[in-house]
Amino acid sequence: MGAIAAGVKFYCGYPMTPSTSVMTYIAKKSRDAGIVVEQVEDEISAINMALGASYAGVRAMTGSSGGGFALMVEGISLAGITEIPIVITEVQRPGPATGFPTRTEQGDLRFIIHSGHGEFPKMVISLRSPEDAFYQTARAFNIADKYQIPVILVSDQYLADSGVTVKPFDFTKIRIERHISGDEALENGVYKRYKLTESGISPRIIPGKVEGATVLIDSDEHDELGHITESQDMRVMMVNKRMKKLKLLKEEIQEPLFMGTENPDILITCWGSMYGPVKEAVDMLLKDGMSVGALSFGDIWPFPTKLIKKYGKFAKMIIDVEQNATAQLDSLMRENALIKADEHILKYDGRMMSSKYIYDRISEISKASSMY
């Protein structure tokens, strides 16, 4: 629904549990909303077809689960070098391979962040709830268009298949920001698709919409016009140009949502769909008189560091809560904020972690440490 509100006009994908519901919902609304929906032969075709649609000027989206997303990875790099905006949903299920196809897990985070060969900017947003998914999906399209990058939305089977009562979404909060240029992009009648700019963002025009302008793109390294080049100097300039966007992208990053006691003794960290269970667990722990708070990460990459540094220095204990075996969020905290969790609550049996489970485990950990 967030994609439709944001003006998506092309969606393609190959069915894969639990991501299929995104495609089927948009397909059901396609006639009313004027959207082309294509079920393709595989996920390689899906991302390349979506990139073609985006190049032609329409807002395009594709999605899959872990195994299908793995097939899209080369296409993500193609988006990186051609600077074509694309929104991708990755709805996680337990792997590797087929794994638990109808169960839930948060095991793909590091893979998604590092998806694609070579170095180029991308954004990764984890979705906390249906309401969050609506607004963040619309935001993802604007960011993809603004920076001409892939934006990846991370969900999971629990969030995809759960039901919840929510307040009606406010469609007036959705703004469609295309960042499309016109005649002003030409310099003496010449259009430079990959013009070197201070921001790293080049003017983007829709092919065929500006008289006399030819839009050249290439998966090989290229010059400002889009012609293939072997120049060492141009290679360095183009890499630097693309990476400049990362600095600006960091200014778009939303810090994690904090809930609980200000400056808590126990700080819980979580991401994505763990928001709901952790929020309920925090409420239960507060009723027990514990000094506890939680940071729920939505934006994951570039990684936000301000609040984890702020609350991390006050906390006597940091407990990381994730549905995977390797504490992937904790590894990102260590890498980017130099802060690590003291304890972990990890679950990877395919079943969702409940608030009661989190409450019981934190109570046990706090008693064992003699904090309470």
mmCIF file with all atom_site columns, C-alpha atoms in Angstrom, residues 142-319:
data_model
loop_
_atom_site.group_PDB
_atom_site.id
_atom_site.type_symbol
_atom_site.label_atom_id
_atom_site.label_alt_id
_atom_site.label_comp_id
_atom_site.label_asym_id
_atom_site.label_entity_id
_atom_site.label_seq_id
_atom_site.pdbx_PDB_ins_code
_atom_site.Cartn_x
_atom_site.Cartn_y
_atom_site.Cartn_z
_atom_site.occupancy
_atom_site.B_iso_or_equiv
_atom_site.pdbx_formal_charge
_atom_site.auth_seq_id
_atom_site.auth_comp_id
_atom_site.auth_asym_id
_atom_site.auth_atom_id
_atom_site.pdbx_PDB_model_num
ATOM 1   C CA . ASN A 1 142 ? 11.910 9.254   -2.598  1.00 0.00 ? 142 ASN A CA 1
ATOM 2   C CA . ILE A 1 143 ? 15.388 8.379   -1.336  1.00 0.00 ? 143 ILE A CA 1
ATOM 3   C CA . ALA A 1 144 ? 16.034 6.034   -4.275  1.00 0.00 ? 144 ALA A CA 1
ATOM 4   C CA . ASP A 1 145 ? 15.051 8.776   -6.731  1.00 0.00 ? 145 ASP A CA 1
ATOM 5   C CA . LYS A 1 146 ? 16.967 11.524  -4.923  1.00 0.00 ? 146 LYS A CA 1
ATOM 6   C CA . TYR A 1 147 ? 20.271 9.653   -4.773  1.00 0.00 ? 147 TYR A CA 1
ATOM 7   C CA . GLN A 1 148 ? 19.759 7.312   -7.756  1.00 0.00 ? 148 GLN A CA 1
ATOM 8   C CA . ILE A 1 149 ? 20.571 4.248   -5.669  1.00 0.00 ? 149 ILE A CA 1
ATOM 9   C CA . PRO A 1 150 ? 19.041 0.909   -4.658  1.00 0.00 ? 150 PRO A CA 1
ATOM 10  C CA . VAL A 1 151 ? 17.027 1.046   -1.438  1.00 0.00 ? 151 VAL A CA 1
ATOM 11  C CA . ILE A 1 152 ? 16.329 -2.308  0.197   1.00 0.00 ? 152 ILE A CA 1
ATOM 12  C CA . LEU A 1 153 ? 13.404 -2.829  2.572   1.00 0.00 ? 153 LEU A CA 1
ATOM 13  C CA . VAL A 1 154 ? 13.914 -5.706  5.016   1.00 0.00 ? 154 VAL A CA 1
ATOM 14  C CA . SER A 1 155 ? 10.954 -7.588  6.458   1.00 0.00 ? 155 SER A CA 1
ATOM 15  C CA . ASP A 1 156 ? 10.403 -11.189 7.578   1.00 0.00 ? 156 ASP A CA 1
ATOM 16  C CA . GLN A 1 157 ? 7.769  -13.907 7.653   1.00 0.00 ? 157 GLN A CA 1
ATOM 17  C CA . TYR A 1 158 ? 6.462  -12.844 11.066  1.00 0.00 ? 158 TYR A CA 1
ATOM 18  C CA . LEU A 1 159 ? 5.729  -9.314  9.902   1.00 0.00 ? 159 LEU A CA 1
ATOM 19  C CA . ALA A 1 160 ? 4.475  -10.452 6.492   1.00 0.00 ? 160 ALA A CA 1
ATOM 20  C CA . ASP A 1 161 ? 1.953  -12.980 7.808   1.00 0.00 ? 161 ASP A CA 1
ATOM 21  C CA . SER A 1 162 ? 0.832  -11.474 11.117  1.00 0.00 ? 162 SER A CA 1
ATOM 22  C CA . GLY A 1 163 ? -2.373 -9.531  11.647  1.00 0.00 ? 163 GLY A CA 1
ATOM 23  C CA . VAL A 1 164 ? -2.770 -6.374  13.710  1.00 0.00 ? 164 VAL A CA 1
ATOM 24  C CA . THR A 1 165 ? -5.299 -3.590  14.144  1.00 0.00 ? 165 THR A CA 1
ATOM 25  C CA . VAL A 1 166 ? -3.854 -0.183  13.257  1.00 0.00 ? 166 VAL A CA 1
ATOM 26  C CA . LYS A 1 167 ? -5.132 3.344   12.869  1.00 0.00 ? 167 LYS A CA 1
ATOM 27  C CA . PRO A 1 168 ? -5.939 4.331   9.272   1.00 0.00 ? 168 PRO A CA 1
ATOM 28  C CA . PHE A 1 169 ? -2.826 5.389   7.373   1.00 0.00 ? 169 PHE A CA 1
ATOM 29  C CA . ASP A 1 170 ? -2.506 9.105   6.668   1.00 0.00 ? 170 ASP A CA 1
ATOM 30  C CA . PHE A 1 171 ? -2.047 9.405   2.916   1.00 0.00 ? 171 PHE A CA 1
ATOM 31  C CA . THR A 1 172 ? -1.579 13.172  3.229   1.00 0.00 ? 172 THR A CA 1
ATOM 32  C CA . LYS A 1 173 ? 1.828  12.486  4.771   1.00 0.00 ? 173 LYS A CA 1
ATOM 33  C CA . ILE A 1 174 ? 3.049  10.868  1.549   1.00 0.00 ? 174 ILE A CA 1
ATOM 34  C CA . ARG A 1 175 ? 4.995  13.104  -0.820  1.00 0.00 ? 175 ARG A CA 1
ATOM 35  C CA . ILE A 1 176 ? 6.101  11.952  -4.258  1.00 0.00 ? 176 ILE A CA 1
ATOM 36  C CA . GLU A 1 177 ? 9.515  13.489  -4.940  1.00 0.00 ? 177 GLU A CA 1
ATOM 37  C CA . ARG A 1 178 ? 10.858 12.371  -8.334  1.00 0.00 ? 178 ARG A CA 1
ATOM 38  C CA . HIS A 1 179 ? 13.995 14.526  -8.732  1.00 0.00 ? 179 HIS A CA 1
ATOM 39  C CA . ILE A 1 180 ? 13.713 14.415  -12.533 1.00 0.00 ? 180 ILE A CA 1
ATOM 40  C CA . SER A 1 181 ? 15.498 17.098  -14.598 1.00 0.00 ? 181 SER A CA 1
ATOM 41  C CA . GLY A 1 182 ? 14.451 18.709  -17.884 1.00 0.00 ? 182 GLY A CA 1
ATOM 42  C CA . ASP A 1 183 ? 16.043 21.020  -20.460 1.00 0.00 ? 183 ASP A CA 1
ATOM 43  C CA . GLU A 1 184 ? 18.183 22.612  -17.751 1.00 0.00 ? 184 GLU A CA 1
ATOM 44  C CA . ALA A 1 185 ? 20.279 19.432  -17.629 1.00 0.00 ? 185 ALA A CA 1
ATOM 45  C CA . LEU A 1 186 ? 21.757 20.167  -21.062 1.00 0.00 ? 186 LEU A CA 1
ATOM 46  C CA . GLU A 1 187 ? 25.025 22.068  -21.427 1.00 0.00 ? 187 GLU A CA 1
ATOM 47  C CA . ASN A 1 188 ? 25.333 23.609  -24.902 1.00 0.00 ? 188 ASN A CA 1
ATOM 48  C CA . GLY A 1 189 ? 22.904 20.967  -26.123 1.00 0.00 ? 189 GLY A CA 1
ATOM 49  C CA . VAL A 1 190 ? 24.866 18.105  -24.569 1.00 0.00 ? 190 VAL A CA 1
ATOM 50  C CA . TYR A 1 191 ? 23.547 15.866  -21.782 1.00 0.00 ? 191 TYR A CA 1
ATOM 51  C CA . LYS A 1 192 ? 26.030 14.308  -19.373 1.00 0.00 ? 192 LYS A CA 1
ATOM 52  C CA . ARG A 1 193 ? 24.253 11.438  -17.638 1.00 0.00 ? 193 ARG A CA 1
ATOM 53  C CA . TYR A 1 194 ? 27.150 11.019  -15.209 1.00 0.00 ? 194 TYR A CA 1
ATOM 54  C CA . LYS A 1 195 ? 28.158 14.615  -14.787 1.00 0.00 ? 195 LYS A CA 1
ATOM 55  C CA . LEU A 1 196 ? 30.734 15.084  -12.047 1.00 0.00 ? 196 LEU A CA 1
ATOM 56  C CA . THR A 1 197 ? 29.056 17.206  -9.398  1.00 0.00 ? 197 THR A CA 1
ATOM 57  C CA . GLU A 1 198 ? 29.941 18.375  -5.916  1.00 0.00 ? 198 GLU A CA 1
ATOM 58  C CA . SER A 1 199 ? 27.166 16.234  -4.408  1.00 0.00 ? 199 SER A CA 1
ATOM 59  C CA . GLY A 1 200 ? 27.882 13.202  -6.574  1.00 0.00 ? 200 GLY A CA 1
ATOM 60  C CA . ILE A 1 201 ? 24.291 13.321  -7.866  1.00 0.00 ? 201 ILE A CA 1
ATOM 61  C CA . SER A 1 202 ? 24.069 13.834  -11.620 1.00 0.00 ? 202 SER A CA 1
ATOM 62  C CA . PRO A 1 203 ? 21.004 15.314  -13.349 1.00 0.00 ? 203 PRO A CA 1
ATOM 63  C CA . ARG A 1 204 ? 18.598 12.549  -14.397 1.00 0.00 ? 204 ARG A CA 1
ATOM 64  C CA . ILE A 1 205 ? 16.268 12.936  -17.346 1.00 0.00 ? 205 ILE A CA 1
ATOM 65  C CA . ILE A 1 206 ? 13.712 10.520  -18.751 1.00 0.00 ? 206 ILE A CA 1
ATOM 66  C CA . PRO A 1 207 ? 14.820 9.110   -22.142 1.00 0.00 ? 207 PRO A CA 1
ATOM 67  C CA . GLY A 1 208 ? 12.868 10.703  -24.989 1.00 0.00 ? 208 GLY A CA 1
ATOM 68  C CA . LYS A 1 209 ? 11.471 13.526  -22.869 1.00 0.00 ? 209 LYS A CA 1
ATOM 69  C CA . VAL A 1 210 ? 14.099 16.188  -23.629 1.00 0.00 ? 210 VAL A CA 1
ATOM 70  C CA . GLU A 1 211 ? 14.512 17.051  -27.293 1.00 0.00 ? 211 GLU A CA 1
ATOM 71  C CA . GLY A 1 212 ? 18.015 16.380  -28.604 1.00 0.00 ? 212 GLY A CA 1
ATOM 72  C CA . ALA A 1 213 ? 19.193 14.594  -25.462 1.00 0.00 ? 213 ALA A CA 1
ATOM 73  C CA . THR A 1 214 ? 20.385 11.004  -25.580 1.00 0.00 ? 214 THR A CA 1
ATOM 74  C CA . VAL A 1 215 ? 20.545 9.113   -22.303 1.00 0.00 ? 215 VAL A CA 1
ATOM 75  C CA . LEU A 1 216 ? 23.562 6.802   -22.346 1.00 0.00 ? 216 LEU A CA 1
ATOM 76  C CA . ILE A 1 217 ? 24.176 4.293   -19.561 1.00 0.00 ? 217 ILE A CA 1
ATOM 77  C CA . ASP A 1 218 ? 26.650 1.451   -19.280 1.00 0.00 ? 218 ASP A CA 1
ATOM 78  C CA . SER A 1 219 ? 27.499 -1.362  -16.887 1.00 0.00 ? 219 SER A CA 1
ATOM 79  C CA . ASP A 1 220 ? 31.184 -0.830  -17.699 1.00 0.00 ? 220 ASP A CA 1
ATOM 80  C CA . GLU A 1 221 ? 32.966 2.080   -16.098 1.00 0.00 ? 221 GLU A CA 1
ATOM 81  C CA . HIS A 1 222 ? 32.155 5.194   -18.085 1.00 0.00 ? 222 HIS A CA 1
ATOM 82  C CA . ASP A 1 223 ? 32.856 8.876   -18.537 1.00 0.00 ? 223 ASP A CA 1
ATOM 83  C CA . GLU A 1 224 ? 30.450 11.737  -17.891 1.00 0.00 ? 224 GLU A CA 1
ATOM 84  C CA . LEU A 1 225 ? 28.606 11.138  -21.174 1.00 0.00 ? 225 LEU A CA 1
ATOM 85  C CA . GLY A 1 226 ? 28.150 7.435   -20.457 1.00 0.00 ? 226 GLY A CA 1
ATOM 86  C CA . HIS A 1 227 ? 30.786 6.117   -22.866 1.00 0.00 ? 227 HIS A CA 1
ATOM 87  C CA . ILE A 1 228 ? 32.937 3.163   -21.761 1.00 0.00 ? 228 ILE A CA 1
ATOM 88  C CA . THR A 1 229 ? 36.369 4.197   -20.543 1.00 0.00 ? 229 THR A CA 1
ATOM 89  C CA . GLU A 1 230 ? 39.623 2.554   -19.437 1.00 0.00 ? 230 GLU A CA 1
ATOM 90  C CA . SER A 1 231 ? 40.995 5.801   -18.012 1.00 0.00 ? 231 SER A CA 1
ATOM 91  C CA . GLN A 1 232 ? 42.511 5.430   -14.565 1.00 0.00 ? 232 GLN A CA 1
ATOM 92  C CA . ASP A 1 233 ? 41.751 9.033   -13.692 1.00 0.00 ? 233 ASP A CA 1
ATOM 93  C CA . MET A 1 234 ? 38.124 8.801   -14.825 1.00 0.00 ? 234 MET A CA 1
ATOM 94  C CA . ARG A 1 235 ? 37.683 5.551   -12.881 1.00 0.00 ? 235 ARG A CA 1
ATOM 95  C CA . VAL A 1 236 ? 38.818 7.238   -9.674  1.00 0.00 ? 236 VAL A CA 1
ATOM 96  C CA . MET A 1 237 ? 36.605 10.259  -10.320 1.00 0.00 ? 237 MET A CA 1
ATOM 97  C CA . MET A 1 238 ? 33.538 8.109   -10.968 1.00 0.00 ? 238 MET A CA 1
ATOM 98  C CA . VAL A 1 239 ? 34.050 5.972   -7.862  1.00 0.00 ? 239 VAL A CA 1
ATOM 99  C CA . ASN A 1 240 ? 34.504 9.126   -5.791  1.00 0.00 ? 240 ASN A CA 1
ATOM 100 C CA . LYS A 1 241 ? 31.416 10.664  -7.398  1.00 0.00 ? 241 LYS A CA 1
ATOM 101 C CA . ARG A 1 242 ? 29.225 7.714   -6.484  1.00 0.00 ? 242 ARG A CA 1
ATOM 102 C CA . MET A 1 243 ? 30.598 7.454   -2.967  1.00 0.00 ? 243 MET A CA 1
ATOM 103 C CA . LYS A 1 244 ? 29.958 11.166  -2.304  1.00 0.00 ? 244 LYS A CA 1
ATOM 104 C CA . LYS A 1 245 ? 26.282 10.235  -2.092  1.00 0.00 ? 245 LYS A CA 1
ATOM 105 C CA . LEU A 1 246 ? 27.003 8.136   0.974   1.00 0.00 ? 246 LEU A CA 1
ATOM 106 C CA . LYS A 1 247 ? 27.971 11.238  2.958   1.00 0.00 ? 247 LYS A CA 1
ATOM 107 C CA . LEU A 1 248 ? 24.679 12.933  2.059   1.00 0.00 ? 248 LEU A CA 1
ATOM 108 C CA . LEU A 1 249 ? 22.756 9.719   2.643   1.00 0.00 ? 249 LEU A CA 1
ATOM 109 C CA . LYS A 1 250 ? 23.985 9.622   6.229   1.00 0.00 ? 250 LYS A CA 1
ATOM 110 C CA . GLU A 1 251 ? 22.135 12.907  6.794   1.00 0.00 ? 251 GLU A CA 1
ATOM 111 C CA . GLU A 1 252 ? 18.878 11.152  5.805   1.00 0.00 ? 252 GLU A CA 1
ATOM 112 C CA . ILE A 1 253 ? 19.342 8.379   8.351   1.00 0.00 ? 253 ILE A CA 1
ATOM 113 C CA . GLN A 1 254 ? 16.769 8.082   11.117  1.00 0.00 ? 254 GLN A CA 1
ATOM 114 C CA . GLU A 1 255 ? 18.089 7.149   14.534  1.00 0.00 ? 255 GLU A CA 1
ATOM 115 C CA . PRO A 1 256 ? 16.553 4.120   16.291  1.00 0.00 ? 256 PRO A CA 1
ATOM 116 C CA . LEU A 1 257 ? 13.337 4.509   18.271  1.00 0.00 ? 257 LEU A CA 1
ATOM 117 C CA . PHE A 1 258 ? 13.958 4.710   22.028  1.00 0.00 ? 258 PHE A CA 1
ATOM 118 C CA . MET A 1 259 ? 11.461 3.444   24.583  1.00 0.00 ? 259 MET A CA 1
ATOM 119 C CA . GLY A 1 260 ? 11.666 3.041   28.370  1.00 0.00 ? 260 GLY A CA 1
ATOM 120 C CA . THR A 1 261 ? 13.517 4.785   31.190  1.00 0.00 ? 261 THR A CA 1
ATOM 121 C CA . GLU A 1 262 ? 15.832 7.619   30.234  1.00 0.00 ? 262 GLU A CA 1
ATOM 122 C CA . ASN A 1 263 ? 19.484 6.611   30.838  1.00 0.00 ? 263 ASN A CA 1
ATOM 123 C CA . PRO A 1 264 ? 18.544 3.017   31.775  1.00 0.00 ? 264 PRO A CA 1
ATOM 124 C CA . ASP A 1 265 ? 20.722 0.548   33.653  1.00 0.00 ? 265 ASP A CA 1
ATOM 125 C CA . ILE A 1 266 ? 19.730 -2.151  31.139  1.00 0.00 ? 266 ILE A CA 1
ATOM 126 C CA . LEU A 1 267 ? 19.659 -1.202  27.452  1.00 0.00 ? 267 LEU A CA 1
ATOM 127 C CA . ILE A 1 268 ? 18.007 -3.596  24.978  1.00 0.00 ? 268 ILE A CA 1
ATOM 128 C CA . THR A 1 269 ? 18.875 -3.401  21.289  1.00 0.00 ? 269 THR A CA 1
ATOM 129 C CA . CYS A 1 270 ? 16.767 -4.876  18.506  1.00 0.00 ? 270 CYS A CA 1
ATOM 130 C CA . TRP A 1 271 ? 15.778 -4.270  14.895  1.00 0.00 ? 271 TRP A CA 1
ATOM 131 C CA . GLY A 1 272 ? 12.899 -4.757  12.490  1.00 0.00 ? 272 GLY A CA 1
ATOM 132 C CA . SER A 1 273 ? 9.942  -6.863  13.569  1.00 0.00 ? 273 SER A CA 1
ATOM 133 C CA . MET A 1 274 ? 11.341 -7.399  17.079  1.00 0.00 ? 274 MET A CA 1
ATOM 134 C CA . TYR A 1 275 ? 9.986  -3.922  17.872  1.00 0.00 ? 275 TYR A CA 1
ATOM 135 C CA . GLY A 1 276 ? 6.562  -5.158  19.037  1.00 0.00 ? 276 GLY A CA 1
ATOM 136 C CA . PRO A 1 277 ? 7.699  -7.981  21.344  1.00 0.00 ? 277 PRO A CA 1
ATOM 137 C CA . VAL A 1 278 ? 10.507 -5.849  22.806  1.00 0.00 ? 278 VAL A CA 1
ATOM 138 C CA . LYS A 1 279 ? 8.159  -2.916  23.424  1.00 0.00 ? 279 LYS A CA 1
ATOM 139 C CA . GLU A 1 280 ? 5.777  -5.180  25.375  1.00 0.00 ? 280 GLU A CA 1
ATOM 140 C CA . ALA A 1 281 ? 8.678  -6.736  27.294  1.00 0.00 ? 281 ALA A CA 1
ATOM 141 C CA . VAL A 1 282 ? 9.978  -3.279  28.271  1.00 0.00 ? 282 VAL A CA 1
ATOM 142 C CA . ASP A 1 283 ? 6.552  -2.322  29.590  1.00 0.00 ? 283 ASP A CA 1
ATOM 143 C CA . MET A 1 284 ? 6.450  -5.515  31.689  1.00 0.00 ? 284 MET A CA 1
ATOM 144 C CA . LEU A 1 285 ? 9.956  -4.939  33.066  1.00 0.00 ? 285 LEU A CA 1
ATOM 145 C CA . LEU A 1 286 ? 9.161  -1.316  33.943  1.00 0.00 ? 286 LEU A CA 1
ATOM 146 C CA . LYS A 1 287 ? 6.189  -2.533  35.998  1.00 0.00 ? 287 LYS A CA 1
ATOM 147 C CA . ASP A 1 288 ? 8.666  -4.668  37.956  1.00 0.00 ? 288 ASP A CA 1
ATOM 148 C CA . GLY A 1 289 ? 10.568 -1.505  38.845  1.00 0.00 ? 289 GLY A CA 1
ATOM 149 C CA . MET A 1 290 ? 13.558 -2.182  36.612  1.00 0.00 ? 290 MET A CA 1
ATOM 150 C CA . SER A 1 291 ? 15.540 0.608   34.981  1.00 0.00 ? 291 SER A CA 1
ATOM 151 C CA . VAL A 1 292 ? 15.308 -0.556  31.402  1.00 0.00 ? 292 VAL A CA 1
ATOM 152 C CA . GLY A 1 293 ? 15.132 0.979   27.953  1.00 0.00 ? 293 GLY A CA 1
ATOM 153 C CA . ALA A 1 294 ? 15.368 -0.214  24.363  1.00 0.00 ? 294 ALA A CA 1
ATOM 154 C CA . LEU A 1 295 ? 16.607 0.990   20.996  1.00 0.00 ? 295 LEU A CA 1
ATOM 155 C CA . SER A 1 296 ? 14.643 -0.355  18.038  1.00 0.00 ? 296 SER A CA 1
ATOM 156 C CA . PHE A 1 297 ? 16.600 0.099   14.798  1.00 0.00 ? 297 PHE A CA 1
ATOM 157 C CA . GLY A 1 298 ? 14.703 0.819   11.581  1.00 0.00 ? 298 GLY A CA 1
ATOM 158 C CA . ASP A 1 299 ? 17.345 2.407   9.358   1.00 0.00 ? 299 ASP A CA 1
ATOM 159 C CA . ILE A 1 300 ? 20.231 -0.057  9.296   1.00 0.00 ? 300 ILE A CA 1
ATOM 160 C CA . TRP A 1 301 ? 22.559 1.126   6.553   1.00 0.00 ? 301 TRP A CA 1
ATOM 161 C CA . PRO A 1 302 ? 24.251 3.538   6.645   1.00 0.00 ? 302 PRO A CA 1
ATOM 162 C CA . PHE A 1 303 ? 24.328 2.603   10.308  1.00 0.00 ? 303 PHE A CA 1
ATOM 163 C CA . PRO A 1 304 ? 23.062 5.246   12.777  1.00 0.00 ? 304 PRO A CA 1
ATOM 164 C CA . THR A 1 305 ? 25.379 5.708   15.754  1.00 0.00 ? 305 THR A CA 1
ATOM 165 C CA . LYS A 1 306 ? 24.237 8.752   17.761  1.00 0.00 ? 306 LYS A CA 1
ATOM 166 C CA . LEU A 1 307 ? 21.704 7.136   20.095  1.00 0.00 ? 307 LEU A CA 1
ATOM 167 C CA . ILE A 1 308 ? 23.550 3.858   20.613  1.00 0.00 ? 308 ILE A CA 1
ATOM 168 C CA . LYS A 1 309 ? 26.588 5.885   21.699  1.00 0.00 ? 309 LYS A CA 1
ATOM 169 C CA . LYS A 1 310 ? 24.426 8.117   23.897  1.00 0.00 ? 310 LYS A CA 1
ATOM 170 C CA . TYR A 1 311 ? 22.611 5.359   25.761  1.00 0.00 ? 311 TYR A CA 1
ATOM 171 C CA . GLY A 1 312 ? 25.412 2.828   25.544  1.00 0.00 ? 312 GLY A CA 1
ATOM 172 C CA . LYS A 1 313 ? 27.742 4.878   27.723  1.00 0.00 ? 313 LYS A CA 1
ATOM 173 C CA . PHE A 1 314 ? 25.180 5.081   30.560  1.00 0.00 ? 314 PHE A CA 1
ATOM 174 C CA . ALA A 1 315 ? 23.958 1.491   30.503  1.00 0.00 ? 315 ALA A CA 1
ATOM 175 C CA . LYS A 1 316 ? 25.419 -0.961  32.988  1.00 0.00 ? 316 LYS A CA 1
ATOM 176 C CA . MET A 1 317 ? 24.396 -3.809  30.700  1.00 0.00 ? 317 MET A CA 1
ATOM 177 C CA . ILE A 1 318 ? 23.470 -4.010  26.996  1.00 0.00 ? 318 ILE A CA 1
ATOM 178 C CA . ILE A 1 319 ? 21.309 -6.954  25.933  1.00 0.00 ? 319 ILE A CA 1
#
